[in-house]
XYZ file of N, CA and C in Angstrom:
603
model
N -84.863 40.271 -118.171
C -84.192 39.048 -118.069
C -83.076 39.359 -116.954
N -82.998 38.374 -115.942
C -82.229 38.611 -114.817
C -80.613 37.835 -115.155
N -79.583 38.666 -115.029
C -78.156 38.132 -115.459
C -77.633 37.856 -114.084
N -77.204 36.524 -114.120
C -76.469 35.920 -112.831
C -75.183 36.480 -112.297
N -74.833 36.601 -111.341
C -73.628 36.971 -110.708
C -72.339 36.580 -111.153
N -72.298 35.250 -111.306
C -71.307 34.459 -112.090
C -71.097 35.031 -113.672
N -72.396 35.175 -114.507
C -72.140 35.496 -115.594
C -71.642 36.762 -115.700
N -71.872 37.530 -114.989
C -71.286 39.067 -114.902
C -69.888 39.062 -114.749
N -69.541 38.338 -113.923
C -68.171 38.059 -113.456
C -67.408 37.534 -114.679
N -67.765 36.658 -115.429
C -66.961 35.921 -116.448
C -67.032 36.975 -117.430
N -68.191 37.733 -117.839
C -67.815 38.944 -118.859
C -66.753 39.929 -118.689
N -66.695 40.587 -117.071
C -65.776 41.228 -116.949
C -64.364 40.685 -117.094
N -64.292 39.489 -116.757
C -62.731 38.731 -116.966
C -62.441 38.633 -118.069
N -63.256 38.356 -119.245
C -63.034 38.152 -120.553
C -62.722 39.633 -121.283
N -63.566 40.483 -120.815
C -63.342 41.626 -121.241
C -61.941 42.375 -120.890
N -61.397 41.972 -119.836
C -59.790 42.380 -119.229
C -58.993 41.532 -120.119
N -59.307 40.243 -120.055
C -58.329 39.424 -120.785
C -58.131 40.147 -122.540
N -59.256 40.421 -122.935
C -59.266 40.914 -124.240
C -58.447 42.107 -124.467
N -58.559 43.103 -123.396
C -57.811 44.395 -123.537
C -56.411 44.056 -123.433
N -55.852 43.275 -122.545
C -54.443 43.186 -122.483
C -53.956 42.143 -123.505
N -54.823 41.272 -124.312
C -54.202 40.591 -125.225
C -53.792 41.435 -126.426
N -54.629 42.629 -126.695
C -54.495 43.334 -127.761
C -53.231 44.464 -127.585
N -53.945 45.348 -126.711
C -53.048 46.459 -126.302
C -53.507 46.743 -124.887
N -52.587 46.302 -123.988
C -52.910 46.160 -122.718
C -53.348 47.748 -121.913
N -53.999 47.527 -121.079
C -54.643 48.560 -120.254
C -54.116 48.573 -118.710
N -53.298 49.700 -118.381
C -52.385 49.372 -117.266
C -53.087 49.283 -115.937
N -54.433 49.617 -116.064
C -55.241 49.475 -114.684
C -55.945 48.353 -114.505
N -55.924 47.634 -115.832
C -56.582 46.295 -115.711
C -55.682 45.224 -115.544
N -54.451 45.080 -115.795
C -53.543 43.991 -115.725
C -52.486 44.365 -114.877
N -51.818 43.346 -114.537
C -50.570 43.462 -113.611
C -49.344 42.312 -114.201
N -48.239 42.565 -113.858
C -47.082 41.663 -114.104
C -47.220 40.337 -113.490
N -46.981 39.315 -114.179
C -47.216 38.136 -113.138
C -46.055 37.251 -113.185
N -45.402 36.970 -114.686
C -44.224 36.037 -114.807
C -43.288 36.637 -115.897
N -42.208 36.197 -115.881
C -40.924 36.608 -116.601
C -40.425 35.489 -117.058
N -39.377 35.563 -118.139
C -38.425 34.404 -118.482
C -37.692 35.258 -119.349
N -36.094 35.124 -119.053
C -34.940 35.528 -119.691
C -34.826 34.497 -120.823
N -35.593 34.829 -121.925
C -35.542 33.789 -123.204
C -34.106 33.669 -123.804
N -33.795 34.696 -123.844
C -32.332 34.605 -124.543
C -31.236 35.714 -124.092
N -30.090 35.128 -124.030
C -29.036 36.002 -123.584
C -27.786 35.743 -124.745
N -27.448 36.683 -125.292
C -26.541 36.508 -126.469
C -25.028 37.327 -126.064
N -23.904 36.720 -125.772
C -22.553 37.456 -126.065
C -22.016 37.281 -127.106
N -21.692 38.412 -127.615
C -20.950 38.446 -129.062
C -19.462 39.110 -128.732
N -18.383 38.555 -129.104
C -17.152 39.099 -129.191
C -16.383 38.898 -130.419
N -15.297 39.807 -130.684
C -14.541 39.860 -131.873
C -13.099 39.643 -131.526
N -12.362 38.906 -132.557
C -10.980 38.865 -132.288
C -10.535 39.454 -133.777
N -9.222 39.593 -133.940
C -8.820 40.319 -135.083
C -8.969 39.414 -136.280
N -9.281 38.117 -136.099
C -9.487 36.999 -137.349
C -10.911 36.576 -137.622
N -11.555 36.777 -136.038
C -12.987 35.992 -136.368
C -13.866 36.496 -134.932
N -15.314 36.179 -135.223
C -16.253 36.700 -134.186
C -16.322 35.263 -133.297
N -17.280 35.377 -132.131
C -17.436 34.335 -131.333
C -18.836 35.026 -130.852
N -19.833 33.867 -130.526
C -20.999 34.116 -130.039
C -21.246 32.885 -129.070
N -21.825 33.468 -127.948
C -22.204 32.672 -126.821
C -23.926 32.797 -126.618
N -24.515 31.591 -126.503
C -25.931 31.978 -126.335
C -26.338 30.942 -125.081
N -27.838 31.751 -124.286
C -28.102 30.997 -123.285
C -29.872 31.387 -123.224
N -30.638 30.438 -122.993
C -31.846 30.458 -122.662
C -32.401 29.720 -121.611
N -33.143 30.560 -120.818
C -33.869 30.129 -119.513
C -34.961 29.351 -119.778
N -35.050 27.996 -119.014
C -36.143 27.221 -119.270
C -37.179 27.655 -117.992
N -38.428 27.850 -118.653
C -39.491 28.330 -117.513
C -39.534 29.669 -117.383
N -40.802 30.109 -116.722
C -40.906 31.413 -116.203
C -40.880 31.494 -114.629
N -40.302 32.722 -114.357
C -40.406 32.895 -112.622
C -41.392 34.032 -112.612
N -42.029 33.809 -111.363
C -42.938 34.576 -110.880
C -42.288 36.030 -110.616
N -42.960 37.180 -111.209
C -42.443 38.651 -110.618
C -42.490 38.794 -109.337
N -41.519 39.128 -108.676
C -41.811 39.513 -107.173
C -42.953 40.545 -106.693
N -43.490 40.126 -105.595
C -44.617 41.144 -105.198
C -45.585 41.380 -106.337
N -45.967 40.393 -107.244
C -46.616 40.761 -108.433
C -48.027 41.339 -108.132
N -48.475 40.729 -107.109
C -49.937 41.466 -106.531
C -49.933 42.772 -106.606
N -49.004 43.432 -105.678
C -48.836 44.859 -105.906
C -48.106 45.722 -106.672
N -47.482 44.950 -107.507
C -46.672 45.574 -108.635
C -45.612 46.130 -108.041
N -45.084 45.763 -106.772
C -43.757 46.406 -106.124
C -42.652 45.852 -106.575
N -41.869 45.800 -107.548
C -40.873 45.111 -108.241
C -39.631 46.208 -108.034
N -38.656 45.628 -107.293
C -37.260 46.264 -107.565
C -36.377 46.131 -108.643
N -36.412 44.725 -108.793
C -35.788 44.536 -110.393
C -35.925 42.949 -110.491
N -35.560 42.726 -111.706
C -35.835 41.082 -112.167
C -34.139 40.824 -112.408
N -33.856 39.510 -111.911
C -32.390 39.303 -111.981
C -32.632 37.718 -112.664
N -31.310 37.364 -113.288
C -30.949 35.957 -113.597
C -29.423 35.625 -113.160
N -29.337 34.471 -112.872
C -27.796 34.062 -112.660
C -27.873 33.040 -113.433
N -26.910 33.336 -114.268
C -26.630 32.230 -115.195
C -25.533 31.571 -115.311
N -25.454 30.093 -115.038
C -23.995 29.349 -114.877
C -23.438 29.379 -116.022
N -22.213 30.026 -116.299
C -21.365 30.302 -117.277
C -21.156 29.078 -118.268
N -21.026 27.749 -117.394
C -20.795 26.672 -118.345
C -21.914 26.295 -119.231
N -23.070 26.759 -118.639
C -24.414 26.366 -119.502
C -24.529 27.189 -120.853
N -23.523 28.115 -121.216
C -23.667 28.853 -122.609
C -23.272 27.908 -123.455
N -24.036 28.048 -124.600
C -23.877 27.306 -126.018
C -23.014 27.918 -126.969
N -22.006 27.288 -127.381
C -21.135 27.724 -128.385
C -20.931 27.041 -129.521
N -20.327 27.735 -130.703
C -20.017 26.922 -131.819
C -19.071 25.622 -131.672
N -18.204 25.640 -130.549
C -17.326 24.614 -130.255
C -17.091 24.680 -128.884
N -16.748 23.540 -128.554
C -16.390 23.300 -127.140
C -15.145 24.248 -126.606
N -14.059 24.262 -127.685
C -12.954 24.837 -127.546
C -13.293 26.434 -127.101
N -14.102 26.984 -127.849
C -14.586 28.310 -127.696
C -14.932 28.641 -126.303
N -15.911 27.631 -125.846
C -16.638 28.231 -124.536
C -15.605 27.617 -123.530
N -14.593 26.684 -123.640
C -13.471 26.748 -122.723
C -12.615 27.864 -122.663
N -12.385 28.681 -123.699
C -11.693 29.797 -123.675
C -12.404 30.823 -122.772
N -13.750 30.715 -123.211
C -14.580 31.891 -122.543
C -14.429 31.638 -120.694
N -14.839 30.316 -120.550
C -14.769 30.076 -119.296
C -13.527 30.609 -118.579
N -12.401 30.237 -119.122
C -11.212 30.722 -118.704
C -11.062 32.028 -118.482
N -11.387 32.882 -119.715
C -11.453 34.235 -119.779
C -12.122 35.094 -118.590
N -13.315 34.314 -118.286
C -14.086 35.151 -117.294
C -13.872 34.520 -115.700
N -12.979 33.671 -115.617
C -12.440 32.876 -114.359
C -13.657 32.466 -113.810
N -14.209 31.502 -114.696
C -15.400 30.903 -114.164
C -15.364 29.939 -113.096
N -13.806 29.325 -112.971
C -13.568 28.500 -111.738
C -13.941 28.933 -110.651
N -13.551 30.305 -110.342
C -13.810 31.200 -108.979
C -14.979 31.835 -109.044
N -15.725 32.355 -110.191
C -16.788 33.029 -110.301
C -17.805 32.194 -111.604
N -18.837 31.265 -111.214
C -18.878 30.443 -112.197
C -20.492 31.017 -112.488
N -21.019 32.148 -111.993
C -22.150 32.703 -112.882
C -22.129 33.987 -113.376
N -22.655 34.563 -114.159
C -23.024 35.937 -114.690
C -24.134 36.268 -114.354
N -24.422 37.250 -113.834
C -25.636 37.736 -113.077
C -26.090 38.874 -113.987
N -27.187 39.124 -114.609
C -28.029 40.214 -115.293
C -29.321 40.783 -114.612
N -29.086 41.814 -113.963
C -30.454 42.608 -113.223
C -30.767 43.902 -113.958
N -32.156 43.808 -114.259
C -32.935 45.000 -114.650
C -33.528 45.844 -113.573
N -33.199 47.048 -113.680
C -33.804 47.883 -112.602
C -35.245 48.183 -112.595
N -35.998 48.620 -111.631
C -37.292 48.963 -111.548
C -38.098 49.567 -112.612
N -37.124 50.401 -113.290
C -37.644 51.319 -114.393
C -38.462 50.554 -115.365
N -38.196 49.209 -115.582
C -38.716 48.451 -116.571
C -40.424 48.194 -116.363
N -40.730 48.070 -115.157
C -41.815 47.879 -114.799
C -42.975 48.979 -115.170
N -42.425 50.510 -115.014
C -43.046 51.382 -115.220
C -43.681 51.400 -116.784
N -42.434 51.133 -117.605
C -42.687 51.171 -118.817
C -43.667 50.128 -119.531
N -43.376 48.798 -119.054
C -44.244 47.896 -119.377
C -45.674 48.014 -118.935
N -45.747 48.704 -117.795
C -47.402 48.855 -117.429
C -48.024 50.109 -118.136
N -47.334 51.021 -118.641
C -47.813 51.885 -119.391
C -47.656 51.535 -121.099
N -46.899 50.561 -121.226
C -46.776 50.087 -122.407
C -46.299 50.851 -123.509
N -45.211 51.460 -123.057
C -44.263 52.028 -123.784
C -43.718 51.343 -124.748
N -43.260 51.710 -125.919
C -42.513 50.772 -126.998
C -40.927 50.879 -126.841
N -40.304 51.944 -125.995
C -39.092 52.068 -125.934
C -38.675 52.957 -124.499
N -37.474 52.695 -124.238
C -36.832 53.490 -122.913
C -35.654 53.107 -122.617
N -35.094 53.758 -121.346
C -33.679 53.461 -120.811
C -33.924 52.801 -119.465
N -33.048 51.690 -119.517
C -33.331 51.167 -118.315
C -31.798 50.832 -117.936
N -31.432 50.823 -116.472
C -30.478 50.405 -115.757
C -29.985 48.914 -115.473
N -28.807 48.564 -116.180
C -28.895 47.424 -116.041
C -27.539 46.853 -115.456
N -27.634 45.971 -114.280
C -26.223 45.764 -113.526
C -25.815 44.203 -114.201
N -24.279 44.260 -114.420
C -23.901 42.968 -114.874
C -22.774 42.708 -113.859
N -22.833 41.538 -113.325
C -21.903 40.742 -112.532
C -21.010 39.477 -113.087
N -19.857 39.971 -113.361
C -19.148 38.837 -114.077
C -17.593 39.188 -113.382
N -16.871 37.831 -113.130
C -15.581 37.825 -112.652
C -15.591 38.164 -111.354
N -16.869 38.127 -110.573
C -17.066 38.607 -109.254
C -17.085 40.496 -109.272
N -17.244 40.964 -110.030
C -17.343 42.520 -110.261
C -18.746 42.639 -110.762
N -19.160 43.953 -110.268
C -20.562 44.390 -110.870
C -20.391 45.787 -111.279
N -21.028 45.865 -112.356
C -20.935 47.236 -113.229
C -22.498 47.687 -113.430
N -22.850 49.174 -113.579
C -24.121 49.366 -114.171
C -24.128 50.062 -115.388
N -24.888 49.806 -116.231
C -24.764 50.262 -117.515
C -26.371 51.063 -117.680
N -26.561 51.755 -118.402
C -27.868 52.423 -119.354
C -28.068 51.794 -120.431
N -29.177 51.174 -120.694
C -29.290 50.277 -121.937
C -30.614 50.890 -122.591
N -30.557 51.349 -123.793
C -31.928 51.417 -124.401
C -32.449 50.309 -124.836
N -33.792 49.922 -124.415
C -34.625 48.882 -124.377
C -36.068 49.157 -125.497
N -36.358 47.872 -126.012
C -37.733 47.897 -127.006
C -38.542 47.051 -126.193
N -39.870 47.473 -126.403
C -40.928 46.686 -125.579
C -42.056 46.498 -126.750
N -42.234 45.516 -127.014
C -43.218 44.899 -128.456
C -44.057 43.609 -127.933
N -45.056 43.537 -128.577
C -45.682 42.236 -128.500
C -44.893 41.218 -129.445
N -45.061 39.991 -129.181
C -44.260 38.919 -129.878
C -44.610 37.531 -129.325
N -43.988 36.601 -129.938
C -44.561 35.275 -129.744
C -45.856 35.040 -129.227
N -46.700 34.944 -130.325
C -48.215 34.485 -129.836
C -48.724 35.207 -128.923
N -48.641 36.617 -129.132
C -49.440 37.364 -127.912
C -48.664 37.935 -126.693
N -47.490 37.159 -126.554
C -46.575 37.697 -125.145
C -45.851 38.963 -125.755
N -45.499 39.377 -124.412
C -44.683 40.915 -124.733
C -43.279 40.675 -124.380
N -42.469 41.283 -125.337
C -41.028 40.905 -125.056
C -40.355 42.507 -124.793
N -39.175 42.238 -123.877
C -38.458 43.563 -123.464
C -37.017 43.103 -124.222
N -36.637 44.010 -125.408
C -35.388 43.711 -126.124
C -34.243 44.657 -125.489
N -33.002 44.348 -125.403
C -32.013 45.286 -125.062
C -30.797 44.726 -125.346
N -29.885 45.497 -125.893
C -28.391 45.301 -126.212
C -27.418 46.400 -125.387
N -26.225 46.054 -125.198
C -25.347 46.884 -124.722
C -23.959 46.323 -124.946
N -23.051 47.512 -124.892
C -21.655 47.254 -125.044
C -20.838 47.590 -123.989
N -19.909 46.236 -123.391
C -19.336 46.394 -122.044
C -17.758 46.113 -122.340
N -16.844 46.592 -121.914
C -15.483 46.450 -121.840
C -15.073 45.089 -121.145
N -14.429 44.105 -121.320
C -13.758 43.114 -120.398
C -12.944 43.910 -119.479
N -12.155 45.084 -119.555
C -11.265 45.555 -118.713
C -12.409 46.206 -117.512
N -13.757 46.629 -117.859
C -14.401 47.047 -116.947
C -14.559 45.968 -115.598
N -14.330 44.553 -115.969
C -14.472 43.546 -114.919
C -13.037 42.937 -114.760
N -12.203 43.958 -114.684
C -10.705 43.475 -114.452
C -10.158 42.140 -115.415
N -10.807 42.164 -116.504
C -10.363 40.978 -117.339
C -9.335 41.771 -118.567
N -8.268 41.108 -118.591
C -7.564 41.423 -119.654
C -7.645 40.773 -120.917
N -8.157 41.214 -122.136
C -8.165 40.698 -123.096
C -7.219 39.765 -123.780
N -7.222 38.586 -123.844
C -6.051 37.847 -123.872
C -5.767 37.748 -125.325
N -4.731 37.316 -125.603
C -4.265 36.916 -127.105
C -3.566 35.412 -127.081
N -3.398 34.745 -128.280
C -3.068 33.275 -128.369
C -2.243 33.405 -129.510
N -1.412 32.401 -129.576
C -0.475 32.020 -130.675
C 0.385 33.428 -130.974
N 1.237 33.350 -129.970
C 2.231 34.639 -129.921
C 1.602 35.995 -130.278
N 0.494 36.212 -129.988
C -0.090 37.756 -130.332
C -0.565 37.583 -131.881
N -0.791 36.480 -132.509
C -1.493 36.709 -133.759
C -2.870 36.782 -133.534
N -3.426 36.196 -132.470
C -4.874 36.238 -132.276
C -5.180 37.308 -131.198
N -5.985 38.360 -131.092
C -6.365 39.182 -130.145
C -7.724 39.416 -129.826
N -8.396 39.314 -128.949
C -9.514 39.370 -128.178
C -9.853 41.022 -128.065
N -11.056 41.795 -128.533
C -10.905 42.982 -128.543
C -11.470 43.190 -127.198
N -11.413 44.635 -126.609
C -12.116 44.786 -125.141
C -13.443 44.597 -125.116
N -13.996 45.212 -126.229
C -15.520 45.330 -126.413
C -16.182 44.053 -126.426
N -17.362 43.797 -125.671
C -18.183 42.775 -125.976
C -19.631 42.963 -125.844
N -20.506 42.438 -126.751
C -21.786 42.808 -126.692
C -22.947 42.255 -125.935
N -23.582 42.388 -125.364
C -24.701 41.408 -124.584
C -25.936 41.861 -124.884
N -26.505 41.166 -125.489
C -28.045 41.204 -125.837
C -28.841 40.296 -125.138
N -30.261 40.562 -124.870
C -31.050 39.747 -123.797
C -32.551 40.279 -124.614
N -33.485 39.073 -124.364
C -34.789 39.220 -124.874
C -35.393 38.602 -123.386
N -36.415 39.341 -122.813
C -37.216 38.812 -121.665
C -38.621 38.973 -121.851
N -39.295 37.665 -121.647
C -40.687 37.400 -122.065
C -41.515 37.870 -121.003
N -42.533 38.378 -120.964
C -43.571 38.821 -120.108
C -44.874 38.164 -120.188
N -45.441 37.681 -119.048
C -47.021 37.248 -119.045
C -47.481 38.303 -118.348
N -48.774 38.744 -118.749
C -49.574 39.642 -117.748
C -50.874 38.843 -117.338
N -51.311 39.303 -116.318
C -52.998 38.697 -115.829
C -53.493 39.991 -115.621
N -55.018 39.667 -115.742
C -55.881 40.802 -115.342
C -56.114 41.037 -113.695
N -56.247 42.151 -113.451
C -56.380 42.529 -111.984
C -57.722 41.575 -111.416
N -57.948 41.476 -110.124
C -58.804 40.727 -109.592
C -59.968 41.440 -109.980
N -60.906 40.437 -110.549
C -62.548 40.784 -110.743
C -63.306 41.085 -109.449
N -64.024 42.091 -109.541
C -65.013 42.041 -108.004
C -65.935 40.921 -108.312
N -66.140 40.287 -107.117
C -66.948 38.944 -107.013
C -68.319 39.468 -106.904
């Protein structure tokens, strides 16, 4: 029985899709799109904690996805778009980071993530750059890579930074009765979508 060329192509495509949907084969797939699904900033005062959250809407194409040449993936977050438990908390945060002069917080993950994702390691170290208050600092961050959210793959990371790293003096209010600690925790979750490599026509 003769099998048509289009049928063979369809079988190959379905085979590759099946592979990366369960446990991707790095030779059969490529990174296609990503989304900073969740950014969470947590801080502590001597009387309470504060939490700010941001979620990007929509996916972004991975740079040079066809050749898998990716230097980094970056997000520029308008600081005023963070969500907080109260408007007063958000106002204090914007004042803290001098958002009037530096309205964005930039987060960049270095190229190491690409090798880890394409080899589907469950964990690794990544270099993360954060720009806040107009100052950029680099950190080494332990990240976890896993399947999540209906077959999508997630990169999870969390690191602790100091406000003084960004020339921000931890403020105090009410005659020093409330003091913000220097350490702030930044957590992130990035969603990735893979696509099969080209099928021979």
